[in-house]
Amino acid sequence: MVYIDINILSDKIEFSIFRNFSNNKKILKRNEIIFPICYSSPQRLNYIRNLMGSFIEEYNIGHYKVNIGNLDRDEDIKVLIDEMREVVKIEGVLEELFISKGVKTWR
Protein backbone atom coordinates (compact mmCIF):
# COMPACT_ATOMS: atom_id res chain seq x y z
CA MET A 1 0.00 0.00 0.00
CA VAL A 2 1.16 3.53 -0.77
CA TYR A 3 0.82 6.31 1.81
CA ILE A 4 1.14 10.10 1.75
CA ASP A 5 2.08 12.17 4.79
CA ILE A 6 1.41 15.90 4.41
CA ASN A 7 2.56 18.75 6.63
CA ILE A 8 0.69 22.01 5.95
CA LEU A 9 2.71 25.11 6.77
CA SER A 10 1.67 28.74 6.36
CA ASP A 11 3.71 29.20 3.17
CA LYS A 12 4.09 25.67 1.74
CA ILE A 13 3.12 22.02 1.96
CA GLU A 14 5.75 19.37 2.68
CA PHE A 15 4.89 15.81 1.72
CA SER A 16 6.29 12.29 1.61
CA ILE A 17 4.91 9.47 -0.51
CA PHE A 18 6.08 6.08 0.71
CA ARG A 19 5.46 2.34 0.88
CA ASN A 20 5.61 0.23 4.01
CA PHE A 21 7.50 -3.06 3.73
CA SER A 22 7.64 -5.06 6.96
CA ASN A 23 7.61 -1.88 9.06
CA ASN A 24 10.28 -0.28 6.85
CA LYS A 25 9.46 2.87 4.92
CA LYS A 26 10.57 3.14 1.32
CA ILE A 27 10.30 6.79 0.27
CA LEU A 28 8.98 7.11 -3.28
CA LYS A 29 8.86 10.90 -3.36
CA ARG A 30 9.59 13.63 -0.82
CA ASN A 31 9.19 17.27 -1.74
CA GLU A 32 7.42 20.51 -0.96
CA ILE A 33 4.94 22.72 -2.75
CA ILE A 34 5.53 26.43 -2.20
CA PHE A 35 2.38 28.49 -2.59
CA PRO A 36 2.60 30.98 -5.48
CA ILE A 37 2.43 34.46 -3.93
CA CYS A 38 0.62 35.96 -6.91
CA TYR A 39 -2.29 33.49 -6.61
CA SER A 40 -5.46 34.44 -4.80
CA SER A 41 -6.75 32.06 -2.12
CA PRO A 42 -9.08 30.15 -4.51
CA GLN A 43 -6.27 29.83 -7.06
CA ARG A 44 -3.91 28.44 -4.40
CA LEU A 45 -6.49 25.91 -3.28
CA ASN A 46 -7.11 24.81 -6.88
CA TYR A 47 -3.33 24.59 -7.52
CA ILE A 48 -2.81 22.38 -4.46
CA ARG A 49 -5.83 20.22 -5.26
CA ASN A 50 -4.67 19.61 -8.83
CA LEU A 51 -1.09 18.71 -7.82
CA MET A 52 -2.19 16.36 -5.04
CA GLY A 53 -4.79 14.79 -7.35
CA SER A 54 -2.09 13.99 -9.88
CA PHE A 55 0.10 12.42 -7.14
CA ILE A 56 -2.82 10.25 -5.97
CA GLU A 57 -3.33 8.92 -9.47
CA GLU A 58 0.37 8.56 -10.34
CA TYR A 59 1.33 6.69 -7.16
CA ASN A 60 -2.03 5.00 -6.47
CA ILE A 61 -2.09 6.38 -2.91
CA GLY A 62 -4.38 4.48 -0.56
CA HIS A 63 -3.93 6.25 2.80
CA TYR A 64 -3.17 9.80 3.93
CA LYS A 65 -2.23 11.74 7.03
CA VAL A 66 -2.39 15.54 7.31
CA ASN A 67 -0.42 17.50 9.91
CA ILE A 68 -0.56 21.23 10.60
CA GLY A 69 2.72 22.91 11.49
CA ASN A 70 4.50 26.19 12.26
CA LEU A 71 1.48 28.11 13.50
CA ASP A 72 3.01 28.57 16.95
CA ARG A 73 5.69 31.06 15.97
CA ASP A 74 5.78 34.36 17.86
CA GLU A 75 3.64 36.45 15.58
CA ASP A 76 0.97 39.07 15.76
CA ILE A 77 -2.40 37.48 16.60
CA LYS A 78 -4.01 38.84 13.42
CA VAL A 79 -1.31 37.29 11.22
CA LEU A 80 -1.65 33.97 13.07
CA ILE A 81 -5.45 33.95 12.65
CA ASP A 82 -5.13 34.77 8.92
CA GLU A 83 -2.62 31.93 8.47
CA MET A 84 -4.85 29.54 10.42
CA ARG A 85 -7.79 30.35 8.11
CA GLU A 86 -5.67 29.51 5.06
CA VAL A 87 -4.41 26.27 6.60
CA VAL A 88 -7.95 25.19 7.53
CA LYS A 89 -9.09 25.90 3.94
CA ILE A 90 -6.19 23.86 2.55
CA GLU A 91 -6.88 20.99 4.96
CA GLY A 92 -10.56 20.99 3.95
CA VAL A 93 -9.72 20.95 0.24
CA LEU A 94 -7.25 18.09 0.72
CA GLU A 95 -9.69 16.03 2.79
CA GLU A 96 -12.42 16.55 0.17
CA LEU A 97 -9.97 15.47 -2.54
CA PHE A 98 -8.88 12.34 -0.66
CA ILE A 99 -12.46 11.33 0.11
CA SER A 100 -13.55 11.82 -3.50
CA LYS A 101 -10.62 9.66 -4.68
CA GLY A 102 -11.32 6.90 -2.16
CA VAL A 103 -8.17 7.52 -0.10
CA LYS A 104 -8.56 6.62 3.59
CA THR A 105 -7.15 8.35 6.67
CA TRP A 106 -4.10 6.76 8.24
CA ARG A 107 -3.42 7.19 11.93
PDB file of N, CA and C in Angstrom:
ATOM      1  N   MET A   1       0.842  -1.173   0.000  1.00  0.00           N
ATOM      2  CA  MET A   1       0.000   0.000   0.000  1.00  0.00           C
ATOM      3  C   MET A   1       0.887   1.235   0.000  1.00  0.00           C
ATOM      4  N   VAL A   2       0.427   2.272  -0.682  1.00  0.00           N
ATOM      5  CA  VAL A   2       1.163   3.527  -0.770  1.00  0.00           C
ATOM      6  C   VAL A   2       0.484   4.568   0.119  1.00  0.00           C
ATOM      7  N   TYR A   3       1.294   5.318   0.855  1.00  0.00           N
ATOM      8  CA  TYR A   3       0.820   6.314   1.806  1.00  0.00           C
ATOM      9  C   TYR A   3       1.355   7.692   1.429  1.00  0.00           C
ATOM     10  N   ILE A   4       0.627   8.742   1.862  1.00  0.00           N
ATOM     11  CA  ILE A   4       1.140  10.105   1.746  1.00  0.00           C
ATOM     12  C   ILE A   4       0.991  10.773   3.104  1.00  0.00           C
ATOM     13  N   ASP A   5       2.049  11.426   3.534  1.00  0.00           N
ATOM     14  CA  ASP A   5       2.081  12.172   4.790  1.00  0.00           C
ATOM     15  C   ASP A   5       2.300  13.633   4.413  1.00  0.00           C
ATOM     16  N   ILE A   6       1.376  14.505   4.827  1.00  0.00           N
ATOM     17  CA  ILE A   6       1.408  15.903   4.414  1.00  0.00           C
ATOM     18  C   ILE A   6       1.507  16.791   5.636  1.00  0.00           C
ATOM     19  N   ASN A   7       2.421  17.753   5.588  1.00  0.00           N
ATOM     20  CA  ASN A   7       2.565  18.753   6.632  1.00  0.00           C
ATOM     21  C   ASN A   7       2.215  20.106   6.020  1.00  0.00           C
ATOM     22  N   ILE A   8       1.124  20.724   6.487  1.00  0.00           N
ATOM     23  CA  ILE A   8       0.690  22.011   5.952  1.00  0.00           C
ATOM     24  C   ILE A   8       1.311  23.121   6.794  1.00  0.00           C
ATOM     25  N   LEU A   9       2.104  23.955   6.136  1.00  0.00           N
ATOM     26  CA  LEU A   9       2.712  25.114   6.771  1.00  0.00           C
ATOM     27  C   LEU A   9       2.031  26.366   6.235  1.00  0.00           C
ATOM     28  N   SER A  10       2.348  27.515   6.789  1.00  0.00           N
ATOM     29  CA  SER A  10       1.674  28.737   6.364  1.00  0.00           C
ATOM     30  C   SER A  10       2.075  29.178   4.962  1.00  0.00           C
ATOM     31  N   ASP A  11       3.245  28.754   4.481  1.00  0.00           N
ATOM     32  CA  ASP A  11       3.714  29.201   3.169  1.00  0.00           C
ATOM     33  C   ASP A  11       3.977  28.067   2.179  1.00  0.00           C
ATOM     34  N   LYS A  12       3.812  26.813   2.631  1.00  0.00           N
ATOM     35  CA  LYS A  12       4.087  25.670   1.745  1.00  0.00           C
ATOM     36  C   LYS A  12       3.480  24.399   2.324  1.00  0.00           C
ATOM     37  N   ILE A  13       3.517  23.360   1.522  1.00  0.00           N
ATOM     38  CA  ILE A  13       3.123  22.024   1.962  1.00  0.00           C
ATOM     39  C   ILE A  13       4.321  21.111   1.752  1.00  0.00           C
ATOM     40  N   GLU A  14       4.701  20.376   2.793  1.00  0.00           N
ATOM     41  CA  GLU A  14       5.748  19.366   2.678  1.00  0.00           C
ATOM     42  C   GLU A  14       5.055  18.007   2.639  1.00  0.00           C
ATOM     43  N   PHE A  15       5.534  17.112   1.794  1.00  0.00           N
ATOM     44  CA  PHE A  15       4.893  15.808   1.720  1.00  0.00           C
ATOM     45  C   PHE A  15       5.894  14.703   1.457  1.00  0.00           C
ATOM     46  N   SER A  16       5.532  13.509   1.881  1.00  0.00           N
ATOM     47  CA  SER A  16       6.294  12.286   1.609  1.00  0.00           C
ATOM     48  C   SER A  16       5.326  11.236   1.107  1.00  0.00           C
ATOM     49  N   ILE A  17       5.669  10.605   0.015  1.00  0.00           N
ATOM     50  CA  ILE A  17       4.913   9.471  -0.512  1.00  0.00           C
ATOM     51  C   ILE A  17       5.796   8.255  -0.294  1.00  0.00           C
ATOM     52  N   PHE A  18       5.249   7.235   0.375  1.00  0.00           N
ATOM     53  CA  PHE A  18       6.082   6.082   0.713  1.00  0.00           C
ATOM     54  C   PHE A  18       5.279   4.792   0.727  1.00  0.00           C
ATOM     55  N   ARG A  19       6.005   3.688   0.718  1.00  0.00           N
ATOM     56  CA  ARG A  19       5.461   2.337   0.881  1.00  0.00           C
ATOM     57  C   ARG A  19       5.960   1.787   2.194  1.00  0.00           C
ATOM     58  N   ASN A  20       5.184   0.922   2.794  1.00  0.00           N
ATOM     59  CA  ASN A  20       5.607   0.230   4.005  1.00  0.00           C
ATOM     60  C   ASN A  20       5.893  -1.223   3.658  1.00  0.00           C
ATOM     61  N   PHE A  21       7.112  -1.668   3.910  1.00  0.00           N
ATOM     62  CA  PHE A  21       7.496  -3.057   3.728  1.00  0.00           C
ATOM     63  C   PHE A  21       7.993  -3.579   5.062  1.00  0.00           C
ATOM     64  N   SER A  22       7.239  -4.463   5.683  1.00  0.00           N
ATOM     65  CA  SER A  22       7.643  -5.063   6.963  1.00  0.00           C
ATOM     66  C   SER A  22       8.130  -3.998   7.944  1.00  0.00           C
ATOM     67  N   ASN A  23       7.312  -2.984   8.152  1.00  0.00           N
ATOM     68  CA  ASN A  23       7.614  -1.875   9.062  1.00  0.00           C
ATOM     69  C   ASN A  23       8.808  -1.031   8.637  1.00  0.00           C
ATOM     70  N   ASN A  24       9.226  -1.132   7.393  1.00  0.00           N
ATOM     71  CA  ASN A  24      10.278  -0.279   6.846  1.00  0.00           C
ATOM     72  C   ASN A  24       9.673   0.628   5.790  1.00  0.00           C
ATOM     73  N   LYS A  25       9.956   1.918   5.902  1.00  0.00           N
ATOM     74  CA  LYS A  25       9.460   2.875   4.919  1.00  0.00           C
ATOM     75  C   LYS A  25      10.394   2.932   3.729  1.00  0.00           C
ATOM     76  N   LYS A  26       9.812   2.881   2.540  1.00  0.00           N
ATOM     77  CA  LYS A  26      10.573   3.136   1.325  1.00  0.00           C
ATOM     78  C   LYS A  26       9.993   4.401   0.700  1.00  0.00           C
ATOM     79  N   ILE A  27      10.753   5.496   0.783  1.00  0.00           N
ATOM     80  CA  ILE A  27      10.305   6.787   0.271  1.00  0.00           C
ATOM     81  C   ILE A  27      10.289   6.743  -1.251  1.00  0.00           C
ATOM     82  N   LEU A  28       9.119   7.031  -1.834  1.00  0.00           N
ATOM     83  CA  LEU A  28       8.984   7.107  -3.283  1.00  0.00           C
ATOM     84  C   LEU A  28       9.192   8.531  -3.778  1.00  0.00           C
ATOM     85  N   LYS A  29       8.713   9.485  -3.001  1.00  0.00           N
ATOM     86  CA  LYS A  29       8.863  10.899  -3.358  1.00  0.00           C
ATOM     87  C   LYS A  29       8.749  11.727  -2.092  1.00  0.00           C
ATOM     88  N   ARG A  30       9.635  12.685  -1.937  1.00  0.00           N
ATOM     89  CA  ARG A  30       9.594  13.635  -0.819  1.00  0.00           C
ATOM     90  C   ARG A  30       9.900  15.002  -1.406  1.00  0.00           C
ATOM     91  N   ASN A  31       9.005  15.960  -1.147  1.00  0.00           N
ATOM     92  CA  ASN A  31       9.188  17.270  -1.743  1.00  0.00           C
ATOM     93  C   ASN A  31       8.323  18.274  -1.010  1.00  0.00           C
ATOM     94  N   GLU A  32       8.283  19.484  -1.520  1.00  0.00           N
ATOM     95  CA  GLU A  32       7.423  20.510  -0.958  1.00  0.00           C
ATOM     96  C   GLU A  32       6.803  21.314  -2.093  1.00  0.00           C
ATOM     97  N   ILE A  33       5.640  21.857  -1.813  1.00  0.00           N
ATOM     98  CA  ILE A  33       4.943  22.724  -2.753  1.00  0.00           C
ATOM     99  C   ILE A  33       4.885  24.094  -2.101  1.00  0.00           C
ATOM    100  N   ILE A  34       5.558  25.065  -2.715  1.00  0.00           N
ATOM    101  CA  ILE A  34       5.526  26.431  -2.205  1.00  0.00           C
ATOM    102  C   ILE A  34       4.368  27.143  -2.872  1.00  0.00           C
ATOM    103  N   PHE A  35       3.558  27.813  -2.063  1.00  0.00           N
ATOM    104  CA  PHE A  35       2.383  28.494  -2.594  1.00  0.00           C
ATOM    105  C   PHE A  35       2.797  29.695  -3.438  1.00  0.00           C
ATOM    106  N   PRO A  36       2.299  29.804  -4.662  1.00  0.00           N
ATOM    107  CA  PRO A  36       2.597  30.982  -5.485  1.00  0.00           C
ATOM    108  C   PRO A  36       2.020  32.240  -4.830  1.00  0.00           C
ATOM    109  N   ILE A  37       2.850  33.233  -4.601  1.00  0.00           N
ATOM    110  CA  ILE A  37       2.431  34.462  -3.926  1.00  0.00           C
ATOM    111  C   ILE A  37       1.400  35.224  -4.747  1.00  0.00           C
ATOM    112  N   CYS A  38       1.525  35.180  -6.065  1.00  0.00           N
ATOM    113  CA  CYS A  38       0.622  35.959  -6.911  1.00  0.00           C
ATOM    114  C   CYS A  38      -0.783  35.363  -6.999  1.00  0.00           C
ATOM    115  N   TYR A  39      -0.969  34.131  -6.542  1.00  0.00           N
ATOM    116  CA  TYR A  39      -2.289  33.494  -6.612  1.00  0.00           C
ATOM    117  C   TYR A  39      -3.194  33.999  -5.503  1.00  0.00           C
ATOM    118  N   SER A  40      -4.468  34.158  -5.824  1.00  0.00           N
ATOM    119  CA  SER A  40      -5.465  34.444  -4.799  1.00  0.00           C
ATOM    120  C   SER A  40      -5.724  33.142  -4.028  1.00  0.00           C
ATOM    121  N   SER A  41      -6.472  33.242  -2.934  1.00  0.00           N
ATOM    122  CA  SER A  41      -6.753  32.062  -2.119  1.00  0.00           C
ATOM    123  C   SER A  41      -7.425  30.944  -2.920  1.00  0.00           C
ATOM    124  N   PRO A  42      -8.480  31.232  -3.713  1.00  0.00           N
ATOM    125  CA  PRO A  42      -9.082  30.149  -4.507  1.00  0.00           C
ATOM    126  C   PRO A  42      -8.121  29.544  -5.527  1.00  0.00           C
ATOM    127  N   GLN A  43      -7.241  30.361  -6.101  1.00  0.00           N
ATOM    128  CA  GLN A  43      -6.266  29.834  -7.062  1.00  0.00           C
ATOM    129  C   GLN A  43      -5.263  28.919  -6.370  1.00  0.00           C
ATOM    130  N   ARG A  44      -4.838  29.291  -5.171  1.00  0.00           N
ATOM    131  CA  ARG A  44      -3.911  28.441  -4.404  1.00  0.00           C
ATOM    132  C   ARG A  44      -4.552  27.094  -4.088  1.00  0.00           C
ATOM    133  N   LEU A  45      -5.797  27.140  -3.638  1.00  0.00           N
ATOM    134  CA  LEU A  45      -6.491  25.908  -3.283  1.00  0.00           C
ATOM    135  C   LEU A  45      -6.648  25.005  -4.498  1.00  0.00           C
ATOM    136  N   ASN A  46      -6.972  25.584  -5.641  1.00  0.00           N
ATOM    137  CA  ASN A  46      -7.106  24.809  -6.878  1.00  0.00           C
ATOM    138  C   ASN A  46      -5.765  24.228  -7.307  1.00  0.00           C
ATOM    139  N   TYR A  47      -4.698  25.006  -7.189  1.00  0.00           N
ATOM    140  CA  TYR A  47      -3.330  24.587  -7.523  1.00  0.00           C
ATOM    141  C   TYR A  47      -2.928  23.370  -6.685  1.00  0.00           C
ATOM    142  N   ILE A  48      -3.160  23.470  -5.375  1.00  0.00           N
ATOM    143  CA  ILE A  48      -2.808  22.381  -4.462  1.00  0.00           C
ATOM    144  C   ILE A  48      -3.646  21.136  -4.764  1.00  0.00           C
ATOM    145  N   ARG A  49      -4.939  21.345  -4.974  1.00  0.00           N
ATOM    146  CA  ARG A  49      -5.834  20.218  -5.258  1.00  0.00           C
ATOM    147  C   ARG A  49      -5.409  19.483  -6.534  1.00  0.00           C
ATOM    148  N   ASN A  50      -5.077  20.225  -7.572  1.00  0.00           N
ATOM    149  CA  ASN A  50      -4.666  19.608  -8.835  1.00  0.00           C
ATOM    150  C   ASN A  50      -3.362  18.836  -8.695  1.00  0.00           C
ATOM    151  N   LEU A  51      -2.369  19.415  -8.004  1.00  0.00           N
ATOM    152  CA  LEU A  51      -1.094  18.714  -7.820  1.00  0.00           C
ATOM    153  C   LEU A  51      -1.265  17.443  -7.001  1.00  0.00           C
ATOM    154  N   MET A  52      -1.985  17.542  -5.883  1.00  0.00           N
ATOM    155  CA  MET A  52      -2.193  16.364  -5.042  1.00  0.00           C
ATOM    156  C   MET A  52      -3.021  15.303  -5.767  1.00  0.00           C
ATOM    157  N   GLY A  53      -3.996  15.739  -6.564  1.00  0.00           N
ATOM    158  CA  GLY A  53      -4.794  14.794  -7.349  1.00  0.00           C
ATOM    159  C   GLY A  53      -3.933  14.011  -8.325  1.00  0.00           C
ATOM    160  N   SER A  54      -2.968  14.698  -8.947  1.00  0.00           N
ATOM    161  CA  SER A  54      -2.085  13.993  -9.882  1.00  0.00           C
ATOM    162  C   SER A  54      -1.174  13.015  -9.149  1.00  0.00           C
ATOM    163  N   PHE A  55      -0.721  13.357  -7.918  1.00  0.00           N
ATOM    164  CA  PHE A  55       0.096  12.423  -7.136  1.00  0.00           C
ATOM    165  C   PHE A  55      -0.705  11.185  -6.745  1.00  0.00           C
ATOM    166  N   ILE A  56      -1.967  11.377  -6.357  1.00  0.00           N
ATOM    167  CA  ILE A  56      -2.820  10.252  -5.971  1.00  0.00           C
ATOM    168  C   ILE A  56      -2.946   9.266  -7.123  1.00  0.00           C
ATOM    169  N   GLU A  57      -3.168   9.795  -8.306  1.00  0.00           N
ATOM    170  CA  GLU A  57      -3.327   8.915  -9.471  1.00  0.00           C
ATOM    171  C   GLU A  57      -2.001   8.287  -9.891  1.00  0.00           C
ATOM    172  N   GLU A  58      -0.930   9.071  -9.899  1.00  0.00           N
ATOM    173  CA  GLU A  58       0.371   8.558 -10.343  1.00  0.00           C
ATOM    174  C   GLU A  58       0.905   7.458  -9.433  1.00  0.00           C
ATOM    175  N   TYR A  59       0.767   7.635  -8.119  1.00  0.00           N
ATOM    176  CA  TYR A  59       1.333   6.688  -7.159  1.00  0.00           C
ATOM    177  C   TYR A  59       0.307   5.727  -6.581  1.00  0.00           C
ATOM    178  N   ASN A  60      -0.964   5.865  -6.969  1.00  0.00           N
ATOM    179  CA  ASN A  60      -2.029   5.001  -6.465  1.00  0.00           C
ATOM    180  C   ASN A  60      -2.054   5.007  -4.928  1.00  0.00           C
ATOM    181  N   ILE A  61      -2.130   6.197  -4.361  1.00  0.00           N
ATOM    182  CA  ILE A  61      -2.085   6.381  -2.914  1.00  0.00           C
ATOM    183  C   ILE A  61      -3.374   5.864  -2.280  1.00  0.00           C
ATOM    184  N   GLY A  62      -3.224   5.073  -1.218  1.00  0.00           N
ATOM    185  CA  GLY A  62      -4.377   4.479  -0.556  1.00  0.00           C
ATOM    186  C   GLY A  62      -4.715   5.083   0.797  1.00  0.00           C
ATOM    187  N   HIS A  63      -3.722   5.700   1.464  1.00  0.00           N
ATOM    188  CA  HIS A  63      -3.930   6.253   2.801  1.00  0.00           C
ATOM    189  C   HIS A  63      -3.218   7.594   2.922  1.00  0.00           C
ATOM    190  N   TYR A  64      -3.776   8.486   3.740  1.00  0.00           N
ATOM    191  CA  TYR A  64      -3.166   9.795   3.930  1.00  0.00           C
ATOM    192  C   TYR A  64      -3.181  10.210   5.391  1.00  0.00           C
ATOM    193  N   LYS A  65      -2.280  11.123   5.710  1.00  0.00           N
ATOM    194  CA  LYS A  65      -2.226  11.739   7.031  1.00  0.00           C
ATOM    195  C   LYS A  65      -1.871  13.204   6.821  1.00  0.00           C
ATOM    196  N   VAL A  66      -2.626  14.108   7.443  1.00  0.00           N
ATOM    197  CA  VAL A  66      -2.387  15.541   7.311  1.00  0.00           C
ATOM    198  C   VAL A  66      -1.995  16.104   8.671  1.00  0.00           C
ATOM    199  N   ASN A  67      -0.895  16.836   8.694  1.00  0.00           N
ATOM    200  CA  ASN A  67      -0.417  17.500   9.909  1.00  0.00           C
ATOM    201  C   ASN A  67      -0.405  19.005   9.669  1.00  0.00           C
ATOM    202  N   ILE A  68      -0.635  19.773  10.707  1.00  0.00           N
ATOM    203  CA  ILE A  68      -0.560  21.229  10.603  1.00  0.00           C
ATOM    204  C   ILE A  68       0.628  21.690  11.427  1.00  0.00           C
ATOM    205  N   GLY A  69       1.502  22.490  10.802  1.00  0.00           N
ATOM    206  CA  GLY A  69       2.723  22.914  11.486  1.00  0.00           C
ATOM    207  C   GLY A  69       2.949  24.401  11.449  1.00  0.00           C
ATOM    208  N   ASN A  70       3.919  24.846  12.114  1.00  0.00           N
ATOM    209  CA  ASN A  70       4.502  26.188  12.255  1.00  0.00           C
ATOM    210  C   ASN A  70       3.524  27.319  12.513  1.00  0.00           C
ATOM    211  N   LEU A  71       2.409  27.033  13.147  1.00  0.00           N
ATOM    212  CA  LEU A  71       1.483  28.114  13.500  1.00  0.00           C
ATOM    213  C   LEU A  71       1.720  28.633  14.913  1.00  0.00           C
ATOM    214  N   ASP A  72       2.748  28.146  15.574  1.00  0.00           N
ATOM    215  CA  ASP A  72       3.007  28.570  16.947  1.00  0.00           C
ATOM    216  C   ASP A  72       4.156  29.568  17.058  1.00  0.00           C
ATOM    217  N   ARG A  73       4.607  30.081  15.927  1.00  0.00           N
ATOM    218  CA  ARG A  73       5.687  31.061  15.973  1.00  0.00           C
ATOM    219  C   ARG A  73       5.211  32.327  16.680  1.00  0.00           C
ATOM    220  N   ASP A  74       6.138  33.098  17.208  1.00  0.00           N
ATOM    221  CA  ASP A  74       5.778  34.364  17.857  1.00  0.00           C
ATOM    222  C   ASP A  74       5.411  35.372  16.786  1.00  0.00           C
ATOM    223  N   GLU A  75       4.136  35.532  16.588  1.00  0.00           N
ATOM    224  CA  GLU A  75       3.645  36.447  15.577  1.00  0.00           C
ATOM    225  C   GLU A  75       2.473  37.226  16.127  1.00  0.00           C
ATOM    226  N   ASP A  76       2.155  38.291  15.433  1.00  0.00           N
ATOM    227  CA  ASP A  76       0.974  39.072  15.757  1.00  0.00           C
ATOM    228  C   ASP A  76      -0.250  38.166  15.648  1.00  0.00           C
ATOM    229  N   ILE A  77      -1.205  38.329  16.568  1.00  0.00           N
ATOM    230  CA  ILE A  77      -2.397  37.477  16.596  1.00  0.00           C
ATOM    231  C   ILE A  77      -3.159  37.537  15.277  1.00  0.00           C
ATOM    232  N   LYS A  78      -3.284  38.711  14.676  1.00  0.00           N
ATOM    233  CA  LYS A  78      -4.015  38.838  13.416  1.00  0.00           C
ATOM    234  C   LYS A  78      -3.352  38.015  12.317  1.00  0.00           C
ATOM    235  N   VAL A  79      -2.040  38.068  12.236  1.00  0.00           N
ATOM    236  CA  VAL A  79      -1.306  37.292  11.224  1.00  0.00           C
ATOM    237  C   VAL A  79      -1.530  35.803  11.466  1.00  0.00           C
ATOM    238  N   LEU A  80      -1.459  35.380  12.722  1.00  0.00           N
ATOM    239  CA  LEU A  80      -1.653  33.967  13.071  1.00  0.00           C
ATOM    240  C   LEU A  80      -3.055  33.493  12.697  1.00  0.00           C
ATOM    241  N   ILE A  81      -4.071  34.321  12.982  1.00  0.00           N
ATOM    242  CA  ILE A  81      -5.453  33.955  12.647  1.00  0.00           C
ATOM    243  C   ILE A  81      -5.632  33.866  11.139  1.00  0.00           C
ATOM    244  N   ASP A  82      -5.041  34.809  10.388  1.00  0.00           N
ATOM    245  CA  ASP A  82      -5.127  34.768   8.921  1.00  0.00           C
ATOM    246  C   ASP A  82      -4.473  33.500   8.373  1.00  0.00           C
ATOM    247  N   GLU A  83      -3.295  33.144   8.909  1.00  0.00           N
ATOM    248  CA  GLU A  83      -2.617  31.926   8.469  1.00  0.00           C
ATOM    249  C   GLU A  83      -3.445  30.690   8.805  1.00  0.00           C
ATOM    250  N   MET A  84      -4.049  30.682   9.991  1.00  0.00           N
ATOM    251  CA  MET A  84      -4.855  29.543  10.417  1.00  0.00           C
ATOM    252  C   MET A  84      -6.036  29.354   9.474  1.00  0.00           C
ATOM    253  N   ARG A  85      -6.674  30.459   9.056  1.00  0.00           N
ATOM    254  CA  ARG A  85      -7.787  30.351   8.109  1.00  0.00           C
ATOM    255  C   ARG A  85      -7.337  29.677   6.823  1.00  0.00           C
ATOM    256  N   GLU A  86      -6.181  30.088   6.300  1.00  0.00           N
ATOM    257  CA  GLU A  86      -5.667  29.506   5.059  1.00  0.00           C
ATOM    258  C   GLU A  86      -5.368  28.021   5.234  1.00  0.00           C
ATOM    259  N   VAL A  87      -4.753  27.672   6.349  1.00  0.00           N
ATOM    260  CA  VAL A  87      -4.408  26.272   6.597  1.00  0.00           C
ATOM    261  C   VAL A  87      -5.662  25.419   6.712  1.00  0.00           C
ATOM    262  N   VAL A  88      -6.687  25.929   7.388  1.00  0.00           N
ATOM    263  CA  VAL A  88      -7.945  25.190   7.532  1.00  0.00           C
ATOM    264  C   VAL A  88      -8.594  24.994   6.158  1.00  0.00           C
ATOM    265  N   LYS A  89      -8.549  26.025   5.302  1.00  0.00           N
ATOM    266  CA  LYS A  89      -9.091  25.902   3.941  1.00  0.00           C
ATOM    267  C   LYS A  89      -8.334  24.827   3.164  1.00  0.00           C
ATOM    268  N   ILE A  90      -7.004  24.845   3.276  1.00  0.00           N
ATOM    269  CA  ILE A  90      -6.191  23.856   2.554  1.00  0.00           C
ATOM    270  C   ILE A  90      -6.493  22.454   3.055  1.00  0.00           C
ATOM    271  N   GLU A  91      -6.576  22.306   4.382  1.00  0.00           N
ATOM    272  CA  GLU A  91      -6.881  20.986   4.958  1.00  0.00           C
ATOM    273  C   GLU A  91      -8.237  20.487   4.472  1.00  0.00           C
ATOM    274  N   GLY A  92      -9.227  21.376   4.431  1.00  0.00           N
ATOM    275  CA  GLY A  92     -10.557  20.995   3.954  1.00  0.00           C
ATOM    276  C   GLY A  92     -10.552  20.566   2.503  1.00  0.00           C
ATOM    277  N   VAL A  93      -9.820  21.295   1.664  1.00  0.00           N
ATOM    278  CA  VAL A  93      -9.725  20.951   0.240  1.00  0.00           C
ATOM    279  C   VAL A  93      -9.033  19.600   0.067  1.00  0.00           C
ATOM    280  N   LEU A  94      -7.959  19.368   0.824  1.00  0.00           N
ATOM    281  CA  LEU A  94      -7.254  18.090   0.717  1.00  0.00           C
ATOM    282  C   LEU A  94      -8.123  16.929   1.194  1.00  0.00           C
ATOM    283  N   GLU A  95      -8.832  17.108   2.301  1.00  0.00           N
ATOM    284  CA  GLU A  95      -9.691  16.028   2.785  1.00  0.00           C
ATOM    285  C   GLU A  95     -10.805  15.726   1.788  1.00  0.00           C
ATOM    286  N   GLU A  96     -11.384  16.763   1.188  1.00  0.00           N
ATOM    287  CA  GLU A  96     -12.421  16.551   0.168  1.00  0.00           C
ATOM    288  C   GLU A  96     -11.840  15.792  -1.024  1.00  0.00           C
ATOM    289  N   LEU A  97     -10.627  16.152  -1.423  1.00  0.00           N
ATOM    290  CA  LEU A  97      -9.967  15.470  -2.540  1.00  0.00           C
ATOM    291  C   LEU A  97      -9.733  14.002  -2.212  1.00  0.00           C
ATOM    292  N   PHE A  98      -9.174  13.722  -1.037  1.00  0.00           N
ATOM    293  CA  PHE A  98      -8.883  12.343  -0.662  1.00  0.00           C
ATOM    294  C   PHE A  98     -10.153  11.505  -0.591  1.00  0.00           C
ATOM    295  N   ILE A  99     -11.207  12.065   0.005  1.00  0.00           N
ATOM    296  CA  ILE A  99     -12.462  11.326   0.115  1.00  0.00           C
ATOM    297  C   ILE A  99     -13.033  11.030  -1.266  1.00  0.00           C
ATOM    298  N   SER A 100     -12.987  12.024  -2.159  1.00  0.00           N
ATOM    299  CA  SER A 100     -13.551  11.823  -3.498  1.00  0.00           C
ATOM    300  C   SER A 100     -12.748  10.806  -4.307  1.00  0.00           C
ATOM    301  N   LYS A 101     -11.467  10.629  -3.969  1.00  0.00           N
ATOM    302  CA  LYS A 101     -10.618   9.662  -4.677  1.00  0.00           C
ATOM    303  C   LYS A 101     -10.585   8.311  -3.986  1.00  0.00           C
ATOM    304  N   GLY A 102     -11.287   8.176  -2.869  1.00  0.00           N
ATOM    305  CA  GLY A 102     -11.321   6.900  -2.158  1.00  0.00           C
ATOM    306  C   GLY A 102     -10.108   6.627  -1.292  1.00  0.00           C
ATOM    307  N   VAL A 103      -9.339   7.674  -0.954  1.00  0.00           N
ATOM    308  CA  VAL A 103      -8.169   7.520  -0.096  1.00  0.00           C
ATOM    309  C   VAL A 103      -8.633   7.602   1.362  1.00  0.00           C
ATOM    310  N   LYS A 104      -8.109   6.718   2.201  1.00  0.00           N
ATOM    311  CA  LYS A 104      -8.561   6.624   3.590  1.00  0.00           C
ATOM    312  C   LYS A 104      -7.550   7.286   4.531  1.00  0.00           C
ATOM    313  N   THR A 105      -8.057   7.756   5.686  1.00  0.00           N
ATOM    314  CA  THR A 105      -7.153   8.345   6.673  1.00  0.00           C
ATOM    315  C   THR A 105      -6.276   7.270   7.288  1.00  0.00           C
ATOM    316  N   TRP A 106      -5.073   7.664   7.605  1.00  0.00           N
ATOM    317  CA  TRP A 106      -4.099   6.764   8.235  1.00  0.00           C
ATOM    318  C   TRP A 106      -3.700   7.409   9.549  1.00  0.00           C
ATOM    319  N   ARG A 107      -3.734   6.644  10.602  1.00  0.00           N
ATOM    320  CA  ARG A 107      -3.421   7.191  11.930  1.00  0.00           C
ATOM    321  C   ARG A 107      -2.250   6.481  12.551  1.00  0.00           C
TER     322      ARG A 107
END
